[in-house]
PDB file of C-alpha atoms and ligand atoms in Angstrom:
ATOM      1  CA  MET D   1      19.202  11.360 -16.997  1.00 45.00           C
ATOM      2  CA  ALA D   2      19.904   9.758 -13.614  1.00 60.00           C
ATOM      3  CA  SER D   3      19.279  12.029 -10.617  1.00 68.00           C
ATOM      4  CA  ASP D   4      21.722  12.513  -7.753  1.00 71.00           C
ATOM      5  CA  LEU D   5      20.771  10.362  -4.770  1.00 74.00           C
ATOM      6  CA  ASN D   6      23.532  12.029  -2.719  1.00 70.00           C
ATOM      7  CA  ARG D   7      22.125  15.529  -2.856  1.00 70.00           C
ATOM      8  CA  PRO D   8      20.495  16.815   0.394  1.00 71.00           C
ATOM      9  CA  VAL D   9      17.078  15.296   0.977  1.00 81.00           C
ATOM     10  CA  GLY D  10      14.029  17.359   1.960  1.00 93.00           C
ATOM     11  CA  ASN D  11      10.531  16.111   1.209  1.00 97.00           C
ATOM     12  CA  ILE D  12      10.194  12.349   0.918  1.00 98.00           C
ATOM     13  CA  VAL D  13       7.445  10.222  -0.611  1.00 98.00           C
ATOM     14  CA  ILE D  14       7.629   6.532   0.287  1.00 98.00           C
ATOM     15  CA  LEU D  15       5.469   3.999  -1.559  1.00 98.00           C
ATOM     16  CA  THR D  16       5.036   0.623   0.140  1.00 98.00           C
ATOM     17  CA  GLY D  17       3.571  -2.630  -1.151  1.00 98.00           C
ATOM     18  CA  ALA D  18       2.879  -6.161   0.017  1.00 96.00           C
ATOM     19  CA  GLY D  19       6.622  -6.980   0.268  1.00 96.00           C
ATOM     20  CA  ILE D  20       7.039  -4.814   3.373  1.00 98.00           C
ATOM     21  CA  SER D  21       4.495  -6.958   5.239  1.00 97.00           C
ATOM     22  CA  ALA D  22       5.700 -10.316   3.863  1.00 95.00           C
ATOM     23  CA  GLU D  23       8.045 -10.961   6.787  1.00 97.00           C
ATOM     24  CA  SER D  24       5.158 -10.256   9.178  1.00 97.00           C
ATOM     25  CA  GLY D  25       3.448 -13.297   7.645  1.00 94.00           C
ATOM     26  CA  ILE D  26       1.016 -11.538   5.297  1.00 92.00           C
ATOM     27  CA  ASP D  27       0.966 -13.061   1.807  1.00 88.00           C
ATOM     28  CA  THR D  28       2.007 -10.959  -1.160  1.00 90.00           C
ATOM     29  CA  PHE D  29      -0.199 -10.972  -4.256  1.00 87.00           C
ATOM     30  CA  ARG D  30       2.019 -12.121  -7.076  1.00 82.00           C
ATOM     31  CA  ASN D  31       4.622 -14.377  -5.483  1.00 73.00           C
ATOM     32  CA  GLY D  32       4.028 -18.100  -5.055  1.00 64.00           C
ATOM     33  CA  GLY D  33       1.130 -18.281  -7.495  1.00 56.00           C
ATOM     34  CA  GLY D  34      -0.999 -15.616  -5.787  1.00 58.00           C
ATOM     35  CA  LEU D  35      -3.986 -17.935  -5.671  1.00 54.00           C
ATOM     36  CA  TRP D  36      -6.786 -18.063  -3.118  1.00 62.00           C
ATOM     37  CA  GLU D  37      -9.175 -21.031  -3.288  1.00 60.00           C
ATOM     38  CA  LYS D  38      -8.032 -21.396  -6.933  1.00 66.00           C
ATOM     39  CA  HIS D  39      -9.015 -17.807  -7.778  1.00 72.00           C
ATOM     40  CA  ARG D  40      -6.494 -15.249  -9.044  1.00 79.00           C
ATOM     41  CA  VAL D  41      -6.492 -12.030  -7.008  1.00 79.00           C
ATOM     42  CA  GLU D  42      -7.439 -10.198 -10.219  1.00 75.00           C
ATOM     43  CA  ASP D  43     -10.622 -12.323 -10.302  1.00 77.00           C
ATOM     44  CA  VAL D  44     -11.627 -11.591  -6.712  1.00 85.00           C
ATOM     45  CA  ALA D  45     -10.571  -7.962  -6.354  1.00 89.00           C
ATOM     46  CA  THR D  46     -13.027  -6.454  -8.833  1.00 92.00           C
ATOM     47  CA  PRO D  47     -16.498  -4.881  -8.559  1.00 94.00           C
ATOM     48  CA  GLN D  48     -17.658  -7.392 -11.190  1.00 94.00           C
ATOM     49  CA  ALA D  49     -16.558 -10.326  -9.009  1.00 93.00           C
ATOM     50  CA  PHE D  50     -18.407  -8.786  -6.062  1.00 93.00           C
ATOM     51  CA  ARG D  51     -21.600  -8.405  -8.109  1.00 93.00           C
ATOM     52  CA  ARG D  52     -21.263 -11.943  -9.483  1.00 92.00           C
ATOM     53  CA  ASP D  53     -20.530 -13.699  -6.188  1.00 91.00           C
ATOM     54  CA  PRO D  54     -20.633 -11.386  -3.141  1.00 92.00           C
ATOM     55  CA  ASP D  55     -20.313 -14.285  -0.662  1.00 91.00           C
ATOM     56  CA  LEU D  56     -17.065 -15.475  -2.250  1.00 90.00           C
ATOM     57  CA  VAL D  57     -15.541 -11.982  -2.183  1.00 92.00           C
ATOM     58  CA  GLN D  58     -16.757 -11.252   1.363  1.00 94.00           C
ATOM     59  CA  ARG D  59     -15.274 -14.597   2.495  1.00 91.00           C
ATOM     60  CA  PHE D  60     -11.922 -13.667   0.935  1.00 90.00           C
ATOM     61  CA  TYR D  61     -11.832 -10.343   2.812  1.00 93.00           C
ATOM     62  CA  ASP D  62     -13.229 -11.808   6.061  1.00 94.00           C
ATOM     63  CA  MET D  63     -10.344 -14.279   5.945  1.00 91.00           C
ATOM     64  CA  ARG D  64      -7.806 -11.490   5.200  1.00 91.00           C
ATOM     65  CA  ARG D  65      -9.240  -9.260   7.978  1.00 94.00           C
ATOM     66  CA  SER D  66      -8.977 -11.975  10.605  1.00 93.00           C
ATOM     67  CA  ALA D  67      -5.497 -12.999   9.385  1.00 91.00           C
ATOM     68  CA  ILE D  68      -4.166  -9.471   9.942  1.00 93.00           C
ATOM     69  CA  ALA D  69      -5.240  -9.340  13.596  1.00 91.00           C
ATOM     70  CA  ASP D  70      -2.499 -11.591  14.953  1.00 93.00           C
ATOM     71  CA  LYS D  71       0.310 -10.245  12.725  1.00 97.00           C
ATOM     72  CA  GLN D  72       2.919  -7.832  14.054  1.00 98.00           C
ATOM     73  CA  PRO D  73       4.860  -5.017  12.369  1.00 98.00           C
ATOM     74  CA  ASN D  74       8.396  -6.026  11.426  1.00 98.00           C
ATOM     75  CA  ALA D  75      11.683  -4.108  11.512  1.00 98.00           C
ATOM     76  CA  ALA D  76      10.889  -2.357   8.214  1.00 99.00           C
ATOM     77  CA  HIS D  77       7.585  -0.926   9.544  1.00 99.00           C
ATOM     78  CA  HIS D  78       9.358   0.136  12.750  1.00 98.00           C
ATOM     79  CA  ALA D  79      12.157   1.829  10.801  1.00 98.00           C
ATOM     80  CA  LEU D  80       9.658   3.853   8.723  1.00 98.00           C
ATOM     81  CA  ALA D  81       7.778   4.788  11.901  1.00 98.00           C
ATOM     82  CA  LYS D  82      11.063   6.056  13.360  1.00 98.00           C
ATOM     83  CA  LEU D  83      11.694   8.084  10.206  1.00 98.00           C
ATOM     84  CA  ASP D  84       8.140   9.463  10.414  1.00 98.00           C
ATOM     85  CA  ARG D  85       8.776  10.527  14.043  1.00 97.00           C
ATOM     86  CA  GLU D  86      12.139  12.123  13.341  1.00 96.00           C
ATOM     87  CA  TRP D  87      11.766  13.640   9.865  1.00 96.00           C
ATOM     88  CA  HIS D  88      10.362  17.092  10.620  1.00 92.00           C
ATOM     89  CA  GLY D  89      11.145  20.710   9.935  1.00 85.00           C
ATOM     90  CA  GLU D  90      11.185  23.182   7.114  1.00 82.00           C
ATOM     91  CA  ARG D  91      11.151  21.362   3.757  1.00 87.00           C
ATOM     92  CA  ARG D  92      11.316  18.030   5.577  1.00 93.00           C
ATOM     93  CA  ASP D  93       7.887  16.629   4.860  1.00 96.00           C
ATOM     94  CA  LEU D  94       7.180  12.938   4.527  1.00 98.00           C
ATOM     95  CA  LEU D  95       4.294  10.818   3.263  1.00 98.00           C
ATOM     96  CA  ILE D  96       4.057   7.037   3.421  1.00 98.00           C
ATOM     97  CA  VAL D  97       1.705   6.003   0.630  1.00 99.00           C
ATOM     98  CA  THR D  98       0.844   2.375   1.190  1.00 99.00           C
ATOM     99  CA  GLN D  99      -0.937   0.068  -1.206  1.00 98.00           C
ATOM    100  CA  ASN D 100      -1.423  -2.323   1.694  1.00 97.00           C
ATOM    101  CA  VAL D 101      -4.762  -2.727   3.414  1.00 97.00           C
ATOM    102  CA  ASP D 102      -3.184  -3.960   6.654  1.00 97.00           C
ATOM    103  CA  ASP D 103      -2.584  -1.589   9.583  1.00 98.00           C
ATOM    104  CA  LEU D 104       1.039  -2.515  10.329  1.00 98.00           C
ATOM    105  CA  HIS D 105       2.475   0.945   9.553  1.00 98.00           C
ATOM    106  CA  GLU D 106       0.069   2.461  12.100  1.00 98.00           C
ATOM    107  CA  ARG D 107       0.700  -0.284  14.659  1.00 98.00           C
ATOM    108  CA  ALA D 108       4.438   0.456  14.372  1.00 98.00           C
ATOM    109  CA  GLY D 109       3.600   4.083  15.229  1.00 98.00           C
ATOM    110  CA  ALA D 110       3.697   5.825  11.831  1.00 98.00           C
ATOM    111  CA  LYS D 111       1.249   8.728  11.561  1.00 98.00           C
ATOM    112  CA  ARG D 112       1.716  10.142   8.062  1.00 98.00           C
ATOM    113  CA  VAL D 113       0.244   7.136   6.243  1.00 98.00           C
ATOM    114  CA  LEU D 114      -2.151   7.176   3.287  1.00 98.00           C
ATOM    115  CA  HIS D 115      -3.883   3.898   2.337  1.00 98.00           C
ATOM    116  CA  MET D 116      -4.416   4.382  -1.385  1.00 98.00           C
ATOM    117  CA  HIS D 117      -6.029   0.926  -1.823  1.00 98.00           C
ATOM    118  CA  GLY D 118      -8.215   1.201   1.282  1.00 98.00           C
ATOM    119  CA  GLU D 119      -8.143  -0.615   4.589  1.00 98.00           C
ATOM    120  CA  ALA D 120      -9.080  -4.150   5.595  1.00 97.00           C
ATOM    121  CA  LEU D 121     -10.327  -2.911   8.965  1.00 96.00           C
ATOM    122  CA  SER D 122     -12.895  -0.597   7.427  1.00 97.00           C
ATOM    123  CA  ALA D 123     -16.275  -1.174   5.770  1.00 97.00           C
ATOM    124  CA  LEU D 124     -17.763   0.931   2.992  1.00 97.00           C
ATOM    125  CA  CYS D 125     -21.489   1.379   2.413  1.00 96.00           C
ATOM    126  CA  SER D 126     -22.232   0.855  -1.285  1.00 93.00           C
ATOM    127  CA  SER D 127     -25.435   2.803  -0.798  1.00 94.00           C
ATOM    128  CA  CYS D 128     -24.484   6.035   1.035  1.00 95.00           C
ATOM    129  CA  GLY D 129     -20.668   5.863   0.648  1.00 96.00           C
ATOM    130  CA  SER D 130     -19.970   6.146   4.402  1.00 97.00           C
ATOM    131  CA  ARG D 131     -16.865   4.426   5.808  1.00 97.00           C
ATOM    132  CA  HIS D 132     -16.809   2.639   9.165  1.00 96.00           C
ATOM    133  CA  PRO D 133     -14.015   1.092  11.255  1.00 95.00           C
ATOM    134  CA  TRP D 134     -14.803  -2.636  11.067  1.00 94.00           C
ATOM    135  CA  ARG D 135     -13.165  -5.689  12.669  1.00 93.00           C
ATOM    136  CA  ASP D 136     -15.887  -8.351  12.248  1.00 92.00           C
ATOM    137  CA  ASP D 137     -16.998 -10.488   9.317  1.00 94.00           C
ATOM    138  CA  LEU D 138     -19.027  -8.769   6.605  1.00 93.00           C
ATOM    139  CA  GLN D 139     -20.254 -11.915   4.875  1.00 89.00           C
ATOM    140  CA  HIS D 140     -23.516 -12.106   6.783  1.00 85.00           C
ATOM    141  CA  GLY D 141     -24.666  -8.648   5.809  1.00 74.00           C
ATOM    142  CA  PRO D 142     -24.591  -6.241   8.788  1.00 85.00           C
ATOM    143  CA  ALA D 143     -26.544  -3.037   8.133  1.00 92.00           C
ATOM    144  CA  CYS D 144     -24.822   0.276   7.487  1.00 94.00           C
ATOM    145  CA  PRO D 145     -24.626   2.234  10.795  1.00 93.00           C
ATOM    146  CA  SER D 146     -25.292   5.470   8.862  1.00 95.00           C
ATOM    147  CA  CYS D 147     -28.210   4.652   6.541  1.00 96.00           C
ATOM    148  CA  GLY D 148     -29.366   1.179   7.610  1.00 93.00           C
ATOM    149  CA  GLU D 149     -28.935  -0.342   4.129  1.00 87.00           C
ATOM    150  CA  GLN D 150     -27.669  -3.954   3.966  1.00 83.00           C
ATOM    151  CA  ARG D 151     -24.940  -2.912   1.544  1.00 81.00           C
ATOM    152  CA  LEU D 152     -21.626  -2.934   3.457  1.00 94.00           C
ATOM    153  CA  ARG D 153     -18.603  -4.062   1.453  1.00 96.00           C
ATOM    154  CA  PRO D 154     -14.861  -4.212   2.169  1.00 97.00           C
ATOM    155  CA  ASP D 155     -13.438  -0.668   2.091  1.00 98.00           C
ATOM    156  CA  VAL D 156     -10.758  -1.562  -0.426  1.00 97.00           C
ATOM    157  CA  VAL D 157     -10.000  -0.360  -3.944  1.00 98.00           C
ATOM    158  CA  TRP D 158     -10.657  -2.919  -6.632  1.00 96.00           C
ATOM    159  CA  PHE D 159      -9.486  -2.906 -10.256  1.00 94.00           C
ATOM    160  CA  GLY D 160     -11.336  -0.226 -12.175  1.00 95.00           C
ATOM    161  CA  GLU D 161     -12.010   1.859  -9.050  1.00 97.00           C
ATOM    162  CA  MET D 162     -10.329   5.156  -8.173  1.00 98.00           C
ATOM    163  CA  PRO D 163      -7.647   4.819  -5.479  1.00 98.00           C
ATOM    164  CA  TYR D 164      -8.010   6.990  -2.381  1.00 98.00           C
ATOM    165  CA  GLY D 165      -6.089  10.226  -1.853  1.00 98.00           C
ATOM    166  CA  MET D 166      -4.840  10.787  -5.406  1.00 98.00           C
ATOM    167  CA  ASP D 167      -4.889  14.589  -5.033  1.00 98.00           C
ATOM    168  CA  ARG D 168      -2.789  14.426  -1.866  1.00 98.00           C
ATOM    169  CA  ILE D 169      -0.394  11.926  -3.460  1.00 98.00           C
ATOM    170  CA  GLU D 170       0.012  14.045  -6.595  1.00 98.00           C
ATOM    171  CA  ALA D 171       0.708  17.119  -4.451  1.00 98.00           C
ATOM    172  CA  ALA D 172       3.301  15.231  -2.374  1.00 98.00           C
ATOM    173  CA  LEU D 173       4.981  13.901  -5.542  1.00 98.00           C
ATOM    174  CA  ARG D 174       5.138  17.401  -7.026  1.00 97.00           C
ATOM    175  CA  LYS D 175       7.128  18.732  -4.062  1.00 96.00           C
ATOM    176  CA  ALA D 176       9.170  15.571  -3.414  1.00 97.00           C
ATOM    177  CA  ASP D 177      12.971  15.649  -3.255  1.00 97.00           C
ATOM    178  CA  LEU D 178      13.192  11.867  -2.995  1.00 97.00           C
ATOM    179  CA  PHE D 179      10.884   9.018  -4.036  1.00 98.00           C
ATOM    180  CA  VAL D 180      11.391   5.615  -2.415  1.00 98.00           C
ATOM    181  CA  SER D 181       9.521   2.442  -3.336  1.00 98.00           C
ATOM    182  CA  ILE D 182       9.527  -0.537  -0.960  1.00 98.00           C
ATOM    183  CA  GLY D 183       8.309  -4.089  -1.627  1.00 98.00           C
ATOM    184  CA  THR D 184       6.037  -3.559  -4.593  1.00 97.00           C
ATOM    185  CA  SER D 185       6.079  -5.367  -7.938  1.00 95.00           C
ATOM    186  CA  GLY D 186       5.210  -2.287  -9.990  1.00 95.00           C
ATOM    187  CA  ALA D 187       2.420  -4.233 -11.684  1.00 93.00           C
ATOM    188  CA  VAL D 188      -0.561  -2.104 -10.627  1.00 95.00           C
ATOM    189  CA  TYR D 189      -1.299   1.461 -11.718  1.00 97.00           C
ATOM    190  CA  PRO D 190      -1.465   4.301 -10.838  1.00 98.00           C
ATOM    191  CA  ALA D 191       1.066   3.412  -8.071  1.00 98.00           C
ATOM    192  CA  ALA D 192       3.368   1.751 -10.623  1.00 98.00           C
ATOM    193  CA  GLY D 193       3.569   5.058 -12.491  1.00 98.00           C
ATOM    194  CA  PHE D 194       4.766   7.180  -9.560  1.00 98.00           C
ATOM    195  CA  VAL D 195       8.432   6.364 -10.197  1.00 98.00           C
ATOM    196  CA  ALA D 196       8.237   7.502 -13.826  1.00 97.00           C
ATOM    197  CA  GLN D 197       6.475  10.667 -12.741  1.00 97.00           C
ATOM    198  CA  ALA D 198       9.192  11.380 -10.160  1.00 98.00           C
ATOM    199  CA  ALA D 199      12.045  10.481 -12.516  1.00 97.00           C
ATOM    200  CA  GLN D 200      10.675  12.687 -15.297  1.00 96.00           C
ATOM    201  CA  ALA D 201      10.573  15.590 -12.829  1.00 96.00           C
ATOM    202  CA  GLY D 202      14.238  14.979 -11.972  1.00 96.00           C
ATOM    203  CA  VAL D 203      13.484  13.645  -8.489  1.00 97.00           C
ATOM    204  CA  PRO D 204      15.975  11.008  -7.246  1.00 97.00           C
ATOM    205  CA  THR D 205      14.369   7.567  -6.974  1.00 98.00           C
ATOM    206  CA  LEU D 206      15.339   4.576  -4.857  1.00 98.00           C
ATOM    207  CA  GLU D 207      13.886   1.060  -4.891  1.00 98.00           C
ATOM    208  CA  LEU D 208      14.148  -1.328  -1.921  1.00 98.00           C
ATOM    209  CA  ASN D 209      12.909  -4.769  -2.898  1.00 98.00           C
ATOM    210  CA  LEU D 210      13.674  -8.457  -2.572  1.00 97.00           C
ATOM    211  CA  GLU D 211      14.239  -8.711  -6.296  1.00 96.00           C
ATOM    212  CA  ARG D 212      14.088  -6.477  -9.337  1.00 95.00           C
ATOM    213  CA  SER D 213      10.555  -5.347 -10.162  1.00 93.00           C
ATOM    214  CA  GLU D 214       8.729  -4.368 -13.352  1.00 90.00           C
ATOM    215  CA  GLY D 215       9.675  -0.743 -12.667  1.00 93.00           C
ATOM    216  CA  SER D 216      13.328  -1.251 -11.736  1.00 96.00           C
ATOM    217  CA  ASP D 217      14.713   0.385 -14.858  1.00 96.00           C
ATOM    218  CA  TRP D 218      13.112   3.681 -13.827  1.00 96.00           C
ATOM    219  CA  PHE D 219      14.982   3.873 -10.505  1.00 98.00           C
ATOM    220  CA  ASP D 220      18.305   5.628 -10.001  1.00 97.00           C
ATOM    221  CA  GLU D 221      19.217   2.847  -7.585  1.00 97.00           C
ATOM    222  CA  SER D 222      17.736  -0.544  -6.653  1.00 98.00           C
ATOM    223  CA  ARG D 223      18.864  -2.150  -3.417  1.00 98.00           C
ATOM    224  CA  LEU D 224      17.926  -5.806  -3.251  1.00 98.00           C
ATOM    225  CA  GLY D 225      17.260  -7.743  -0.040  1.00 98.00           C
ATOM    226  CA  ALA D 226      14.662  -8.453   2.622  1.00 98.00           C
ATOM    227  CA  ALA D 227      12.783  -5.337   3.730  1.00 98.00           C
ATOM    228  CA  SER D 228      13.441  -6.089   7.415  1.00 98.00           C
ATOM    229  CA  ARG D 229      17.162  -5.621   6.720  1.00 98.00           C
ATOM    230  CA  ILE D 230      17.467  -3.047   3.935  1.00 98.00           C
ATOM    231  CA  VAL D 231      14.780  -0.601   5.110  1.00 98.00           C
ATOM    232  CA  PRO D 232      16.311  -0.076   8.603  1.00 98.00           C
ATOM    233  CA  GLU D 233      19.758   0.253   6.952  1.00 98.00           C
ATOM    234  CA  TRP D 234      18.465   2.969   4.606  1.00 98.00           C
ATOM    235  CA  VAL D 235      16.651   4.828   7.414  1.00 97.00           C
ATOM    236  CA  GLU D 236      19.772   4.836   9.607  1.00 97.00           C
ATOM    237  CA  GLU D 237      21.817   6.089   6.636  1.00 95.00           C
ATOM    238  CA  LEU D 238      19.341   8.914   6.054  1.00 95.00           C
ATOM    239  CA  LEU D 239      18.986   9.946   9.707  1.00 94.00           C
ATOM    240  CA  GLY D 240      22.688   9.606  10.392  1.00 90.00           C
ATOM    241  CA  GLY D 241      23.782  11.481   7.266  1.00 63.00           C
TER     242      GLY D 241
HETATM  243  C1  BJW P 301       9.622  -8.210  -0.838  1.00 88.27           C
HETATM  244  C2  BJW P 301       9.676  -9.139   0.211  1.00 88.27           C
HETATM  245  C3  BJW P 301      10.499  -8.837   1.308  1.00 88.27           C
HETATM  246  C4  BJW P 301       8.336  -9.899  -1.319  1.00 88.27           C
HETATM  247  N1  BJW P 301      11.193  -7.691   1.311  1.00 88.27           N
HETATM  248  N2  BJW P 301      10.338  -7.085  -0.808  1.00 88.27           N
HETATM  249  C5  BJW P 301      -3.346  -1.320 -18.604  1.00 88.27           C
HETATM  250  C6  BJW P 301      -2.240  -0.514 -18.414  1.00 88.27           C
HETATM  251  C7  BJW P 301      -2.129   0.299 -17.304  1.00 88.27           C
HETATM  252  C8  BJW P 301      -3.110   0.311 -16.334  1.00 88.27           C
HETATM  253  C9  BJW P 301      -4.208  -0.488 -16.512  1.00 88.27           C
HETATM  254  C10 BJW P 301      -4.329  -1.282 -17.634  1.00 88.27           C
HETATM  255  N3  BJW P 301      -5.521  -1.946 -17.534  1.00 88.27           N
HETATM  256  C11 BJW P 301      -6.109  -1.588 -16.377  1.00 88.27           C
HETATM  257  C12 BJW P 301      -5.330  -0.693 -15.742  1.00 88.27           C
HETATM  258  C13 BJW P 301      -5.576  -0.047 -14.434  1.00 88.27           C
HETATM  259  C14 BJW P 301      -5.494  -1.039 -13.270  1.00 88.27           C
HETATM  260  C15 BJW P 301      -4.169  -1.797 -13.350  1.00 88.27           C
HETATM  261  O1  BJW P 301      -3.135  -1.333 -12.904  1.00 88.27           O
HETATM  262  N4  BJW P 301      -4.191  -3.015 -13.866  1.00 88.27           N
HETATM  263  C16 BJW P 301      -2.977  -3.812 -13.997  1.00 88.27           C
HETATM  264  C17 BJW P 301      -3.302  -5.254 -13.752  1.00 88.27           C
HETATM  265  C18 BJW P 301      -2.368  -3.519 -15.358  1.00 88.27           C
HETATM  266  N5  BJW P 301      -5.542  -0.249 -12.068  1.00 88.27           N
HETATM  267  C19 BJW P 301      -6.682   0.092 -11.507  1.00 88.27           C
HETATM  268  O2  BJW P 301      -7.752  -0.319 -11.929  1.00 88.27           O
HETATM  269  C20 BJW P 301      -6.633   1.044 -10.327  1.00 88.27           C
HETATM  270  N6  BJW P 301      -7.523   2.114 -10.537  1.00 88.27           N
HETATM  271  C21 BJW P 301      -7.368   2.986 -11.572  1.00 88.27           C
HETATM  272  O3  BJW P 301      -6.460   2.878 -12.375  1.00 88.27           O
HETATM  273  O4  BJW P 301      -8.306   3.994 -11.586  1.00 88.27           O
HETATM  274  C22 BJW P 301      -8.237   4.940 -12.668  1.00 88.27           C
HETATM  275  C23 BJW P 301      -7.212   6.023 -12.471  1.00 88.27           C
HETATM  276  C24 BJW P 301      -6.771   6.744 -13.549  1.00 88.27           C
HETATM  277  C25 BJW P 301      -5.828   7.732 -13.391  1.00 88.27           C
HETATM  278  C26 BJW P 301      -5.330   8.042 -12.143  1.00 88.27           C
HETATM  279  C27 BJW P 301      -5.789   7.346 -11.070  1.00 88.27           C
HETATM  280  C28 BJW P 301      -6.720   6.324 -11.236  1.00 88.27           C
HETATM  281  C29 BJW P 301      -7.037   0.342  -9.044  1.00 88.27           C
HETATM  282  C30 BJW P 301      -6.055  -0.686  -8.624  1.00 88.27           C
HETATM  283  C31 BJW P 301      -6.552  -1.408  -7.383  1.00 88.27           C
HETATM  284  C32 BJW P 301      -5.615  -2.509  -6.941  1.00 88.27           C
HETATM  285  N7  BJW P 301      -6.240  -3.271  -5.907  1.00 88.27           N
HETATM  286  C33 BJW P 301      -5.484  -4.330  -5.240  1.00 88.27           C
HETATM  287  C34 BJW P 301      -6.436  -5.019  -4.227  1.00 88.27           C
HETATM  288  C35 BJW P 301      -6.625  -4.111  -3.021  1.00 88.27           C
HETATM  289  C36 BJW P 301      -7.425  -4.775  -1.958  1.00 88.27           C
HETATM  290  C37 BJW P 301      -6.761  -6.010  -1.415  1.00 88.27           C
HETATM  291  O5  BJW P 301      -5.732  -5.919  -0.739  1.00 88.27           O
HETATM  292  O6  BJW P 301      -7.293  -7.093  -1.686  1.00 88.27           O
HETATM  293  O7  BJW P 301      -4.335  -3.792  -4.577  1.00 88.27           O
HETATM  294  S1  BJW P 301      -4.779  -5.528  -6.370  1.00 88.27           S
HETATM  295  C38 BJW P 301      -3.305  -5.783  -5.439  1.00 88.27           C
HETATM  296  O8  BJW P 301      -2.138  -5.326  -6.178  1.00 88.27           O
HETATM  297  C39 BJW P 301      -3.419  -4.849  -4.221  1.00 88.27           C
HETATM  298  C40 BJW P 301      -2.023  -4.324  -4.101  1.00 88.27           C
HETATM  299  O9  BJW P 301      -2.018  -3.143  -3.337  1.00 88.27           O
HETATM  300  C41 BJW P 301      -1.598  -4.168  -5.528  1.00 88.27           C
HETATM  301  C42 BJW P 301      -0.107  -4.102  -5.733  1.00 88.27           C
HETATM  302  O10 BJW P 301       0.516  -5.269  -5.300  1.00 88.27           O
HETATM  303  P1  BJW P 301       1.961  -5.189  -4.614  1.00 88.27           P
HETATM  304  O11 BJW P 301       1.832  -4.533  -3.291  1.00 88.27           O
HETATM  305  O12 BJW P 301       2.939  -4.634  -5.542  1.00 88.27           O
HETATM  306  O13 BJW P 301       2.237  -6.739  -4.314  1.00 88.27           O
HETATM  307  P2  BJW P 301       2.906  -7.854  -5.266  1.00 88.27           P
HETATM  308  O14 BJW P 301       2.553  -9.170  -4.678  1.00 88.27           O
HETATM  309  O15 BJW P 301       2.562  -7.628  -6.667  1.00 88.27           O
HETATM  310  O16 BJW P 301       4.468  -7.593  -5.122  1.00 88.27           O
HETATM  311  C43 BJW P 301       5.159  -7.830  -3.904  1.00 88.27           C
HETATM  312  C44 BJW P 301       6.593  -7.354  -4.070  1.00 88.27           C
HETATM  313  O17 BJW P 301       7.246  -7.491  -2.817  1.00 88.27           O
HETATM  314  C45 BJW P 301       7.411  -8.157  -5.085  1.00 88.27           C
HETATM  315  O18 BJW P 301       8.108  -7.248  -5.941  1.00 88.27           O
HETATM  316  C46 BJW P 301       8.410  -8.942  -4.221  1.00 88.27           C
HETATM  317  O19 BJW P 301       9.679  -9.084  -4.838  1.00 88.27           O
HETATM  318  C47 BJW P 301       8.536  -8.056  -3.000  1.00 88.27           C
HETATM  319  N8  BJW P 301       8.854  -8.760  -1.758  1.00 88.27           N
HETATM  320  N9  BJW P 301       8.951 -10.240  -0.109  1.00 88.27           N
HETATM  321  C48 BJW P 301      11.155  -6.880   0.268  1.00 88.27           C
HETATM  322  N10 BJW P 301      10.663  -9.719   2.367  1.00 88.27           N
END
């Protein structure tokens, strides 16, 4: 049964995907072919691909890391940062769960952000598991600052790996009064399953996307349009209401 999107909102979980950063100039994964040097993302973003051809995968992420540096948050990131600043109080919690590895939510000023698929500006040691803020190339094998092993890899979550922060996400979903999904195709699990989880618990669900996604049927409402327009509109509606 559809939930009531007009009832008073308390705790909010917001899931973001590549679409929120598209207007900042960062490519999405599945629009426009989603190819990089003739490789599908699914063929580069796996531990198997990294074992098979580490240089190719490191080059892909070195390119992505340097591409992020000169990009700026857009109006959608700024609107969520405003919501994060202003949405406080008893039963007014908020969590922005992003699948994106860029840092545009943080650069817009948002604090309550969880990067479930890791971060481009971080390196992970495959040997000791330590994580390190990282802005340089990884292709030429810098040593791990913690254990000295030459095993640093991009600190991102590939297919078959466990996303970060699942316990915190599950807890936030359990107490959510509203679930909002922004700019994600709903093609990748477990994130794609959050809407069903929320809907089955009777939590109102709202989708903000350029076009209908694989999960659209699960949402109580889908608003279609560019994130830079429809996200600020929704935030103003929520804060003004
Ligand atoms: C706009 C816009 C604008 C554009 N304004 N909108 C069979 C069934 C079910 C599951 C599986 C299965 N076989 C395998 C699995 C599991 C697998 C999976 O989901 N596979 C699918 C291919 C089916 N998942 C995993 O392996 C995950 N781990 C896992 O499941 O562990 C076990 C587990 C069990 C139980 C609980 C928990 C865990 C790991 C997934 C890791 C995904 N990694 C990547 C790469 C990250 C690093 C990197 O960035 O390179 O994450 S893949 C890639 O896809 C990336 C993204 O975060 C993710 C989602 O993409 P996203 O953000 O949705 O982008 P797009 O391009 O798909 O969509 C963009 C959207 O924006 C579109 O809708 C546009 O319309 C919209 N848009 N412009 C508004 N201006």
